[in-house]
mmCIF file of C-alpha atoms and ligand atoms in Angstrom:
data_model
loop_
_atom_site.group_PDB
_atom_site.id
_atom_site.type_symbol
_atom_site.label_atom_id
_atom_site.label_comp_id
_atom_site.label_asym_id
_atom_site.label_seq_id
_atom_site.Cartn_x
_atom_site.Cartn_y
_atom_site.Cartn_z
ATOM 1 C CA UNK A 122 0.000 0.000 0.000
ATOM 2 C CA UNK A 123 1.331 3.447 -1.234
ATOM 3 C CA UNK A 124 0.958 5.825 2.198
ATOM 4 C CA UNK A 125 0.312 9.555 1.538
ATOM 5 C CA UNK A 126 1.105 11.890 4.465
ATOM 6 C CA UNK A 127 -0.316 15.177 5.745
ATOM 7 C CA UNK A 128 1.716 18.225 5.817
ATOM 8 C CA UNK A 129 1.226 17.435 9.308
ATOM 9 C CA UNK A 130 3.058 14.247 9.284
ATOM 10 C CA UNK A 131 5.857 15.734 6.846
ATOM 11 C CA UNK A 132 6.490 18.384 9.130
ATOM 12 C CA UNK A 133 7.181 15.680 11.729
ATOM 13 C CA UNK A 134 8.964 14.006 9.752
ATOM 14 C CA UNK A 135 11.703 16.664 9.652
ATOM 15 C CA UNK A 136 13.666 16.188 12.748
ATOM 16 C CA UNK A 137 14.604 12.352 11.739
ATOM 17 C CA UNK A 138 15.938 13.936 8.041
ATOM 18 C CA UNK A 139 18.082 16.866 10.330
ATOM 19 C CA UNK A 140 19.108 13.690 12.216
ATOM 20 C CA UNK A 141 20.210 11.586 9.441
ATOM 21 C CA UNK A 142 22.078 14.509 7.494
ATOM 22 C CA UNK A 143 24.015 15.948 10.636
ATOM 23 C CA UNK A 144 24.999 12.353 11.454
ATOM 24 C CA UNK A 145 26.356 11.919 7.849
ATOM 25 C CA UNK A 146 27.959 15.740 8.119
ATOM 26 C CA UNK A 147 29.591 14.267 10.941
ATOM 27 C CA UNK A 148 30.940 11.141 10.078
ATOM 28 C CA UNK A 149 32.173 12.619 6.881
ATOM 29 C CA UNK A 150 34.328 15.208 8.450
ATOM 30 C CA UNK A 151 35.394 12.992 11.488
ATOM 31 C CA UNK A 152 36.233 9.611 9.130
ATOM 32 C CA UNK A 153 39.917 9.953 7.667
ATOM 33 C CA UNK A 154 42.544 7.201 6.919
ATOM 34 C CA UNK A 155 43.053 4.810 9.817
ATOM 35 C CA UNK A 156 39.638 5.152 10.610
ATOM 36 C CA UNK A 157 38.169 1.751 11.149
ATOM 37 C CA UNK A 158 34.829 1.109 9.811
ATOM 38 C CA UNK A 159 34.045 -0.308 12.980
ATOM 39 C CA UNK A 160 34.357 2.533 15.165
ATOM 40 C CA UNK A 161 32.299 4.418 12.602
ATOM 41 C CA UNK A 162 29.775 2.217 13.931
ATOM 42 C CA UNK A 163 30.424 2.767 17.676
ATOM 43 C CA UNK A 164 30.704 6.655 16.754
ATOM 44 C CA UNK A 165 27.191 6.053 15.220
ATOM 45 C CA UNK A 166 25.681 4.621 17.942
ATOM 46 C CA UNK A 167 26.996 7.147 19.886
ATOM 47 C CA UNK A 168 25.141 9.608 18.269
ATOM 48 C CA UNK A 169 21.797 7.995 18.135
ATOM 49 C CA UNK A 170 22.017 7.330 21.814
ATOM 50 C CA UNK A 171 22.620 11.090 22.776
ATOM 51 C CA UNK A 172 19.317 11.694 20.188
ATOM 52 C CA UNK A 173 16.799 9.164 21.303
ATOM 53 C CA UNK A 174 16.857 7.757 17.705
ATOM 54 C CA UNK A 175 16.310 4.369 16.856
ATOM 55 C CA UNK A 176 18.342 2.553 14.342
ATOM 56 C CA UNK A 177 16.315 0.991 11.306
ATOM 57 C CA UNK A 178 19.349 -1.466 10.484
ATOM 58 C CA UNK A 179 20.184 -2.846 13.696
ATOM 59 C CA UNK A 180 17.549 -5.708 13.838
ATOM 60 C CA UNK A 181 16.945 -5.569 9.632
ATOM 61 C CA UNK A 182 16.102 -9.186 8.609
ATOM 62 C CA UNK A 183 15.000 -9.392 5.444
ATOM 63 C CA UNK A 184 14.807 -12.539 3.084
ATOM 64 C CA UNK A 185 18.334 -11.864 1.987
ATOM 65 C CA UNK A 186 20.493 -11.361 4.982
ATOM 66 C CA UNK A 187 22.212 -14.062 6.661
ATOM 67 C CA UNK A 188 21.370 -13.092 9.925
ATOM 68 C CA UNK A 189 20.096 -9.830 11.542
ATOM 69 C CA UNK A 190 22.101 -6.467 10.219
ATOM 70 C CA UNK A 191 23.666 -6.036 13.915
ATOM 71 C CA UNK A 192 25.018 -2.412 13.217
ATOM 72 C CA UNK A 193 23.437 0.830 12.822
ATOM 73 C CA UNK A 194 25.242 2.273 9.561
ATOM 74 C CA UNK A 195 26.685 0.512 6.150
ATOM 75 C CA UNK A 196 29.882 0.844 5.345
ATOM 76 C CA UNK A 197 30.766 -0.094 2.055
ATOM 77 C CA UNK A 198 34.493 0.555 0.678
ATOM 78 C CA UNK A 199 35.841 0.500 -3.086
ATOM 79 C CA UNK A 200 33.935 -2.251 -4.527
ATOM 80 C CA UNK A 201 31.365 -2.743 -2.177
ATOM 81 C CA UNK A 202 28.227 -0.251 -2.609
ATOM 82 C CA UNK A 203 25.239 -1.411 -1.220
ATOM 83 C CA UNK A 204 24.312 -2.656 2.273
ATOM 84 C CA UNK A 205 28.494 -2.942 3.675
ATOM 85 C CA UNK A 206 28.574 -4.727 6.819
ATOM 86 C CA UNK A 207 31.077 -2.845 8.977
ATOM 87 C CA UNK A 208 33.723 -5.477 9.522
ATOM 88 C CA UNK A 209 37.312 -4.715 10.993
ATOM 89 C CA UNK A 210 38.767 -2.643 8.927
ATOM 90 C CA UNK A 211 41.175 0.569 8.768
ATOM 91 C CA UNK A 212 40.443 2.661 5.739
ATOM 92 C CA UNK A 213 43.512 3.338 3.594
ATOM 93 C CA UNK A 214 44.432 6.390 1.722
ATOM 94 C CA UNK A 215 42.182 6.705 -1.458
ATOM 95 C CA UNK A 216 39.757 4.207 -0.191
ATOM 96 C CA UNK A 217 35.945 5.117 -1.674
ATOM 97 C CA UNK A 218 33.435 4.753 1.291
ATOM 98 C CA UNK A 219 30.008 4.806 1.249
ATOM 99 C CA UNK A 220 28.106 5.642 4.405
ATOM 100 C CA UNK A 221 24.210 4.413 4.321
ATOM 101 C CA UNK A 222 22.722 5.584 7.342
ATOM 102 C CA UNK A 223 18.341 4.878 8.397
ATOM 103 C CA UNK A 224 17.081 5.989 11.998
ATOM 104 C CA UNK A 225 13.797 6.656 13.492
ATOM 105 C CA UNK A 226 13.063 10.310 15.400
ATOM 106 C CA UNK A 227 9.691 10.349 17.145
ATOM 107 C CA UNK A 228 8.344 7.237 15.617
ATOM 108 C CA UNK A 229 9.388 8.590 11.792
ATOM 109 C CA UNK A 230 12.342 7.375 9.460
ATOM 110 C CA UNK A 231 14.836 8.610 7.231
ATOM 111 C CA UNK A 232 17.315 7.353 5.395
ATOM 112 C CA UNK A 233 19.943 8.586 3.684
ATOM 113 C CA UNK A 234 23.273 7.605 1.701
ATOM 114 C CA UNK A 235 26.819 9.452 0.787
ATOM 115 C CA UNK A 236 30.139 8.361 -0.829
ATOM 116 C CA UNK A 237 33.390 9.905 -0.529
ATOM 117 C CA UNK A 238 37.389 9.304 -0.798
ATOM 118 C CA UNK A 239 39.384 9.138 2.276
ATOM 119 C CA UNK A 240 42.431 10.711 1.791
ATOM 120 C CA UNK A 241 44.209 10.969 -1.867
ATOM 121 C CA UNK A 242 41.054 10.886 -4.423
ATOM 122 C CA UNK A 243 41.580 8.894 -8.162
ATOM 123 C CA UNK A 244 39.699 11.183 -10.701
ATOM 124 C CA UNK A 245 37.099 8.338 -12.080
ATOM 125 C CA UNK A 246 36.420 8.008 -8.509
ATOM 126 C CA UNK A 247 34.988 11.698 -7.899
ATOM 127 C CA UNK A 248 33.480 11.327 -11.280
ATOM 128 C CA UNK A 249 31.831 8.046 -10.401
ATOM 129 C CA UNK A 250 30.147 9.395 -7.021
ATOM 130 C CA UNK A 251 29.528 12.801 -8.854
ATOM 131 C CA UNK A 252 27.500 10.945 -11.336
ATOM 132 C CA UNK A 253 25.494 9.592 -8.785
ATOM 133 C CA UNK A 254 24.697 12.743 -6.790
ATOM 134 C CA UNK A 255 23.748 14.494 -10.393
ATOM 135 C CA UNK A 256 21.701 11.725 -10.863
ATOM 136 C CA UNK A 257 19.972 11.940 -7.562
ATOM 137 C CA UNK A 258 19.510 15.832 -8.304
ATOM 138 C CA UNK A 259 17.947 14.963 -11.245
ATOM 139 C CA UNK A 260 15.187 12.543 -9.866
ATOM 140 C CA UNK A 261 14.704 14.677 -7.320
ATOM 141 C CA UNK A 262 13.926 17.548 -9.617
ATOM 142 C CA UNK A 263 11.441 15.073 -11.299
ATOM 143 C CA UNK A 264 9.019 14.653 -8.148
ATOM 144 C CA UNK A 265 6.803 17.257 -8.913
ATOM 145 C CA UNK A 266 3.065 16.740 -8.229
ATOM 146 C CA UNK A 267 1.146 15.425 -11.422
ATOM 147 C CA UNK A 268 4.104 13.781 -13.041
ATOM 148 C CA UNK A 269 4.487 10.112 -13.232
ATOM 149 C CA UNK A 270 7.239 7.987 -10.932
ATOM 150 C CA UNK A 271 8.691 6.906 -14.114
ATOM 151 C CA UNK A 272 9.646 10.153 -14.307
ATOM 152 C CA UNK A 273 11.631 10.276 -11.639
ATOM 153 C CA UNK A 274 13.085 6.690 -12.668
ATOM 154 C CA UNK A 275 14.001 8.119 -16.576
ATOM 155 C CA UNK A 276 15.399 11.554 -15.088
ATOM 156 C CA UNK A 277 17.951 9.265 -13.067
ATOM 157 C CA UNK A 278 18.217 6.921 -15.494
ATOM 158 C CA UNK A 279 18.871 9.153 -18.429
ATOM 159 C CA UNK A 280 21.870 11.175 -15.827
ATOM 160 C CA UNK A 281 23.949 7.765 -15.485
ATOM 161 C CA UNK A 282 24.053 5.803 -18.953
ATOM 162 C CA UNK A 283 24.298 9.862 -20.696
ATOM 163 C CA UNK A 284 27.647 9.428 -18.354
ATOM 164 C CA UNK A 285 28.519 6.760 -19.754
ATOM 165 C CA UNK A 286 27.108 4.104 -16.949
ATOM 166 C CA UNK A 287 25.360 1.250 -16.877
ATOM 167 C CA UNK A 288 22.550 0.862 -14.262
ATOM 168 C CA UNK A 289 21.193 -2.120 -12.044
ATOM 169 C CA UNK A 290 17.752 -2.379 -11.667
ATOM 170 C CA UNK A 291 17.708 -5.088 -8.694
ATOM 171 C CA UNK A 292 17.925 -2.430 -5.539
ATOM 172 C CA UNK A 293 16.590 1.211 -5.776
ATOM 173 C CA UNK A 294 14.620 3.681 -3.691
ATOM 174 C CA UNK A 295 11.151 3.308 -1.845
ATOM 175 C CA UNK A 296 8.974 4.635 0.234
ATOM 176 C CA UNK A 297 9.557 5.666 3.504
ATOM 177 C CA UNK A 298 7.175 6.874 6.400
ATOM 178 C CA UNK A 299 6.619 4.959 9.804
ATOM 179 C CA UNK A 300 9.009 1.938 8.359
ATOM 180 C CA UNK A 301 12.426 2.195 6.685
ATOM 181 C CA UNK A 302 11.228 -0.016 3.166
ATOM 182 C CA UNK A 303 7.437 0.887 1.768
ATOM 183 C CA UNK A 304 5.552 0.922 -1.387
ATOM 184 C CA UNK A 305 6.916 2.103 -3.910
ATOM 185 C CA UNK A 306 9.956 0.908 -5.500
ATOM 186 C CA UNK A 307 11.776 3.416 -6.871
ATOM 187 C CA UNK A 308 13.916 2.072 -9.925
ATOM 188 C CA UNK A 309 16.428 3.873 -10.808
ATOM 189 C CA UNK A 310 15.438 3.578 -14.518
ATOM 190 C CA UNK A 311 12.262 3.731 -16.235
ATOM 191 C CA UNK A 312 10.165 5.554 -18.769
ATOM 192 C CA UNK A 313 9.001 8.985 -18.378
ATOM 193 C CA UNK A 314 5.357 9.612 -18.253
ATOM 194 C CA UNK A 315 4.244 5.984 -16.715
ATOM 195 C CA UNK A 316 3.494 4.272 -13.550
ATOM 196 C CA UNK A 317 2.107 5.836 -10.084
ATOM 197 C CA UNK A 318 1.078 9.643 -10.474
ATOM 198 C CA UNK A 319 2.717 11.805 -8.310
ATOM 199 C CA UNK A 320 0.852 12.931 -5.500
ATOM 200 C CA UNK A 321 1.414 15.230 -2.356
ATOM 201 C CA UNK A 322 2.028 13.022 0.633
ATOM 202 C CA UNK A 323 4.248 11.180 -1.316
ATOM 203 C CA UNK A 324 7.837 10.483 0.522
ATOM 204 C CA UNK A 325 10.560 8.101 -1.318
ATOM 205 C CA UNK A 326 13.841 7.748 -0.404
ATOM 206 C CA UNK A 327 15.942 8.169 -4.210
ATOM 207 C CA UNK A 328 19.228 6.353 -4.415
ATOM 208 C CA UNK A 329 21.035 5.939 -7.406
ATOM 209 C CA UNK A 330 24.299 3.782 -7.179
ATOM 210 C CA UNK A 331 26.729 3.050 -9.670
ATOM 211 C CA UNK A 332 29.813 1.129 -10.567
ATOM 212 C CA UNK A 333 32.350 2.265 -12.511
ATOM 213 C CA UNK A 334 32.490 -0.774 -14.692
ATOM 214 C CA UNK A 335 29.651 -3.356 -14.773
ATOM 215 C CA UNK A 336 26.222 -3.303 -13.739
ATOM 216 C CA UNK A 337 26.574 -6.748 -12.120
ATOM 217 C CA UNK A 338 27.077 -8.112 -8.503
ATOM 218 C CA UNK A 339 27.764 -10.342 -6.287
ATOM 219 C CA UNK A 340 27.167 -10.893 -2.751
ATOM 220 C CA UNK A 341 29.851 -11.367 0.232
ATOM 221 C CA UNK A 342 29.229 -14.845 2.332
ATOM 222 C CA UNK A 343 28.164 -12.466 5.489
ATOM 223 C CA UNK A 344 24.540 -12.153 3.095
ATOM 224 C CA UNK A 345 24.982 -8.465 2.787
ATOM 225 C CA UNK A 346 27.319 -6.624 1.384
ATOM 226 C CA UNK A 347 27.043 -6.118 -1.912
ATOM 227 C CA UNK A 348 30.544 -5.655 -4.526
ATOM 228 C CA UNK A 349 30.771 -4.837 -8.134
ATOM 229 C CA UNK A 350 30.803 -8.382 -9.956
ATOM 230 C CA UNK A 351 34.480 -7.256 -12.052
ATOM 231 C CA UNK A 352 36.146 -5.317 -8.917
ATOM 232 C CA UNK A 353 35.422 -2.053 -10.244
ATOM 233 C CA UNK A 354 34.549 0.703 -7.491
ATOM 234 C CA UNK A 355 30.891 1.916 -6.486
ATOM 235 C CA UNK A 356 29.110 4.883 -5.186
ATOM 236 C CA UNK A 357 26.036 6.043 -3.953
ATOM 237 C CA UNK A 358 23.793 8.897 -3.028
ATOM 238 C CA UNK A 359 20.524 8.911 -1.502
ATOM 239 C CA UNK A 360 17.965 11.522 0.028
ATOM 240 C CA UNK A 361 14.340 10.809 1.393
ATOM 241 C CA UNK A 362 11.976 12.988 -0.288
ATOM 242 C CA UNK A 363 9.049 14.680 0.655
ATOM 243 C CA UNK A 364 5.976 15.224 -2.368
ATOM 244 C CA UNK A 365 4.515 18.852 -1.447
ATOM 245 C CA UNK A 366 2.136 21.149 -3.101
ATOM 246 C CA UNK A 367 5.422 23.528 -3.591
ATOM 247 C CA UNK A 368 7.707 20.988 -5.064
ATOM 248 C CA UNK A 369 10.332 18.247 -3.788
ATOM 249 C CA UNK A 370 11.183 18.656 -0.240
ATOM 250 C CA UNK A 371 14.757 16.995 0.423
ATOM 251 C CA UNK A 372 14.429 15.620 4.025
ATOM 252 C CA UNK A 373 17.868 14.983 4.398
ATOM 253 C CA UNK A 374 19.542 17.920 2.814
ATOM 254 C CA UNK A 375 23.146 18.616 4.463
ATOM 255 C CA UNK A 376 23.927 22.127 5.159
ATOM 256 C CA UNK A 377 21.614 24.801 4.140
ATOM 257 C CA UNK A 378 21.769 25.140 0.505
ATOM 258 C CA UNK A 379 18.370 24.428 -2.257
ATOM 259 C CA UNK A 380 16.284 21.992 -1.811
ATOM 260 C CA UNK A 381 17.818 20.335 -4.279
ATOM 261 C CA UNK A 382 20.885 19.845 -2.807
ATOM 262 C CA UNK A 383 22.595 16.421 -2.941
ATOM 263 C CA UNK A 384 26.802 16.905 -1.672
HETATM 264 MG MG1 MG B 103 19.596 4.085 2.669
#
């Protein structure tokens, strides 16, 4: 079932998306080489102890993990881009992390995902996570009321292969209200002009990932983590998005710039 939310709700749903966004601010700026992706981990339980937040990954179960998620953030490095398992592990200079990060504030959720490099960036690797965040800016300038979801789906879609990408349609975006995964999926691909009309109320969580070489992958034996299927590296933005009368409301902007705003 596709939930639509009163301003009401939306408005409440704001303190979870400052949440989310300050953690990431946080980690970003705090995370360097030597950092171990496990004490990004502690760090971000530290942080949603002295909120009152609840994690959304901690007990995750679903049909494809191995066993509970058992950590509140996903770290994902190089070629690993979806759902890392933080593992021991000290980031090295150049490493590409991704940082996927869900909580709860006041009984609402938001999720939210970043890549960067730690330390000594490798051009295709700025271009690769660029490519994702113009992507996301681009499907997030496509929720506007009346259009189509396949809107949003082409306007991502059309970012990442006109950069020369290919694109995996097995994980995208969703909804996201009371729980962290609802109705409906988000591909990051599709045709402009079908599927669900666009309606106020409307919040999805948009999350384009890429990988430099393949669209293929394979999973790691802990059931989670998710690597390119050739080695090549991945990236990965996300933002949970509010549907309103005025336009695309980006939950989980960082810092203070348009609405738009995906770095
Ligand atoms: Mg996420």
């Amino acid at each position: 079932m596709i939930e639509l939310h009163t301003p009401a709700e939306i408005e409440a749903m704001r303190p979870a998306g400052e949440f989310v966004a300050s953690t990431l601010t946080t980690l970003r700026e705090e995370v360097g080489v030597g950092a171990d992706l496990l004490d990004i981990d502690t760090r971000a339980r530290e942080l949603i102890a002295q909120r009152g937040a609840v994690s959304c990954y901690v007990d995750y179960h679903p049909s494809f993990g191995a066993s509970p998620f058992g950590k509140v953030i996903c770290t994902s490095v190089n070629d690993a881009v979806l759902h890392g398992l933080p593992h021991r592990y000290r980031l090295r200079d150049g490493d590409l992390l991704t940082l996927d990060f869900a909580v709860s504030v006041d009984g609402w959720v938001a999720d939210s995902a970043l890549s960067f490099v730690v330390g000594t960036a490798r051009e295709q690797d700025l271009e690769l996570i660029d490519a994702t965040e113009r992507a996301l800016g681009a499907g997030v300038a496509a929720c506007r009321v009346g259009g189509k979801l396949g809107d949003v789906s082409a306007a991502i879609g059309q970012v990442c292969r006109g950069l020369g990408y290919r694109v995996n349609l097995q994980f995208g975006g969703h909804g996201v209200g009371r729980t962290m995964h609802g109705e409906p999926h988000v591909p990051n691909d599709g045709r402009a002009g079908r599927g669900l009309k666009l309606r106020p109320g409307l919040v999805i969580a948009i999350e384009p990932w890429l990988l430099e070489g393949t669209d293929e992958i394979s999973t790691d034996p802990d059931g989670w983590t998710l690597r390119s299927a050739d080695g090549s590296r991945g990236a990965h933005s996300e933002h949970t998005v509010a549907l309103t009368e005025d336009g695309p409301l980006v939950l989980t902007a960082r810092g203070m710039s348009s609405p738009a705003e995906t770095s």
